[in-house]
Amino acid sequence: MDFKIENSEVYGLNKAYKASGNPMRTKIDNGEVNEKDINRAFKLGSCRNGLGHDNFLKGIIVQMDVTAPLYWWKQAQRYHWFDFVSSQSTMHCLLKFDVSSQCVSDTNKEILAIMQRLIDEYNSLGEDATNKKEKWRELVASLPCGFCLGATMTTNYQQLKTMYIQRRGHKLKEWHEFCTWCESLPNFLELTGVKNI
């Protein structure tokens, strides 16, 4: 299984263009987006992180389905505004997955064989087996970090800007793929200025 991001949807782009001008207005402008709005948003959105001029980027909401190995999820979870809408569950589905095909190709084949043995042992236990809970814990605790789970996520352009800047040079190829996906979002590069930072 490979890392992938699918079914991306972006909301609030035009509202954010207009909102970028709110600090200089005495009345909120809900009119049509014009070139001035877009140019202002591009300029303010590309400011250095932490200055606050890019706060309007929070209004550009992104939802997507991400399938990633556990080692990637551990790193992604550090971002406060990268929220799980819902995800696949090892507790409910571990025995339904084909663990070998659910892992990235780099996962050690010996570990996959051990996992299959543990699954077979667990499945052979009767309902009244006294060690069933212990065997389940062993099975869950032994799941390799290369095991992939999918989740529907929600975030925004400001958080993606931070993630992009912090992860574009990361050792994991999954972060490079993530950054390439960010670049494919509508006006992401222009609104965040990440290529110039």
PDB file of C-alpha atoms in Angstrom, residues 9 13-14 17 20-21 29 34 47 51-52 57 68 73 82 90 108 123 134 138-140 151 164 166-167 170 181 196:
ATOM      1  CA  GLU A   9     -12.217  19.620  -1.396  1.00  0.00           C
ATOM      2  CA  LEU A  13     -11.538  30.620  -0.965  1.00  0.00           C
ATOM      3  CA  ASN A  14     -13.522  33.652  -2.104  1.00  0.00           C
ATOM      4  CA  TYR A  17      -9.941  36.745  -0.326  1.00  0.00           C
ATOM      5  CA  SER A  20      -7.934  39.485   3.993  1.00  0.00           C
ATOM      6  CA  GLY A  21      -8.990  43.141   3.784  1.00  0.00           C
ATOM      7  CA  ASP A  29     -17.240  43.701   2.329  1.00  0.00           C
ATOM      8  CA  ASN A  34     -11.867  41.527  -7.454  1.00  0.00           C
ATOM      9  CA  CYS A  47       4.233  36.773   5.031  1.00  0.00           C
ATOM     10  CA  LEU A  51       3.333  37.668  11.939  1.00  0.00           C
ATOM     11  CA  GLY A  52      -0.449  37.267  11.834  1.00  0.00           C
ATOM     12  CA  LEU A  57      -5.813  31.635   5.477  1.00  0.00           C
ATOM     13  CA  ALA A  68      -0.728   6.740   5.388  1.00  0.00           C
ATOM     14  CA  TRP A  73       0.439   9.582  11.275  1.00  0.00           C
ATOM     15  CA  PHE A  82      -4.999  18.931  11.191  1.00  0.00           C
ATOM     16  CA  THR A  90      -7.512  -1.170  14.054  1.00  0.00           C
ATOM     17  CA  ASN A 108      10.139  -6.212   6.766  1.00  0.00           C
ATOM     18  CA  ASN A 123      -8.381 -16.473  15.304  1.00  0.00           C
ATOM     19  CA  GLU A 134      -3.722 -10.781  26.220  1.00  0.00           C
ATOM     20  CA  GLU A 138       0.003  -8.615  21.719  1.00  0.00           C
ATOM     21  CA  LEU A 139      -1.473  -8.435  18.231  1.00  0.00           C
ATOM     22  CA  VAL A 140      -2.186  -4.683  18.435  1.00  0.00           C
ATOM     23  CA  ALA A 151      -8.744   8.936   7.567  1.00  0.00           C
ATOM     24  CA  TYR A 164       4.683  22.571   4.071  1.00  0.00           C
ATOM     25  CA  GLN A 166       8.402  22.405   8.170  1.00  0.00           C
ATOM     26  CA  ARG A 167       8.223  19.178   6.153  1.00  0.00           C
ATOM     27  CA  HIS A 170      11.921  15.810   5.482  1.00  0.00           C
ATOM     28  CA  TRP A 181      -0.346  17.653  -3.006  1.00  0.00           C
ATOM     29  CA  ASN A 196       9.849  31.966  -1.613  1.00  0.00           C
TER      30      ASN A 196
END
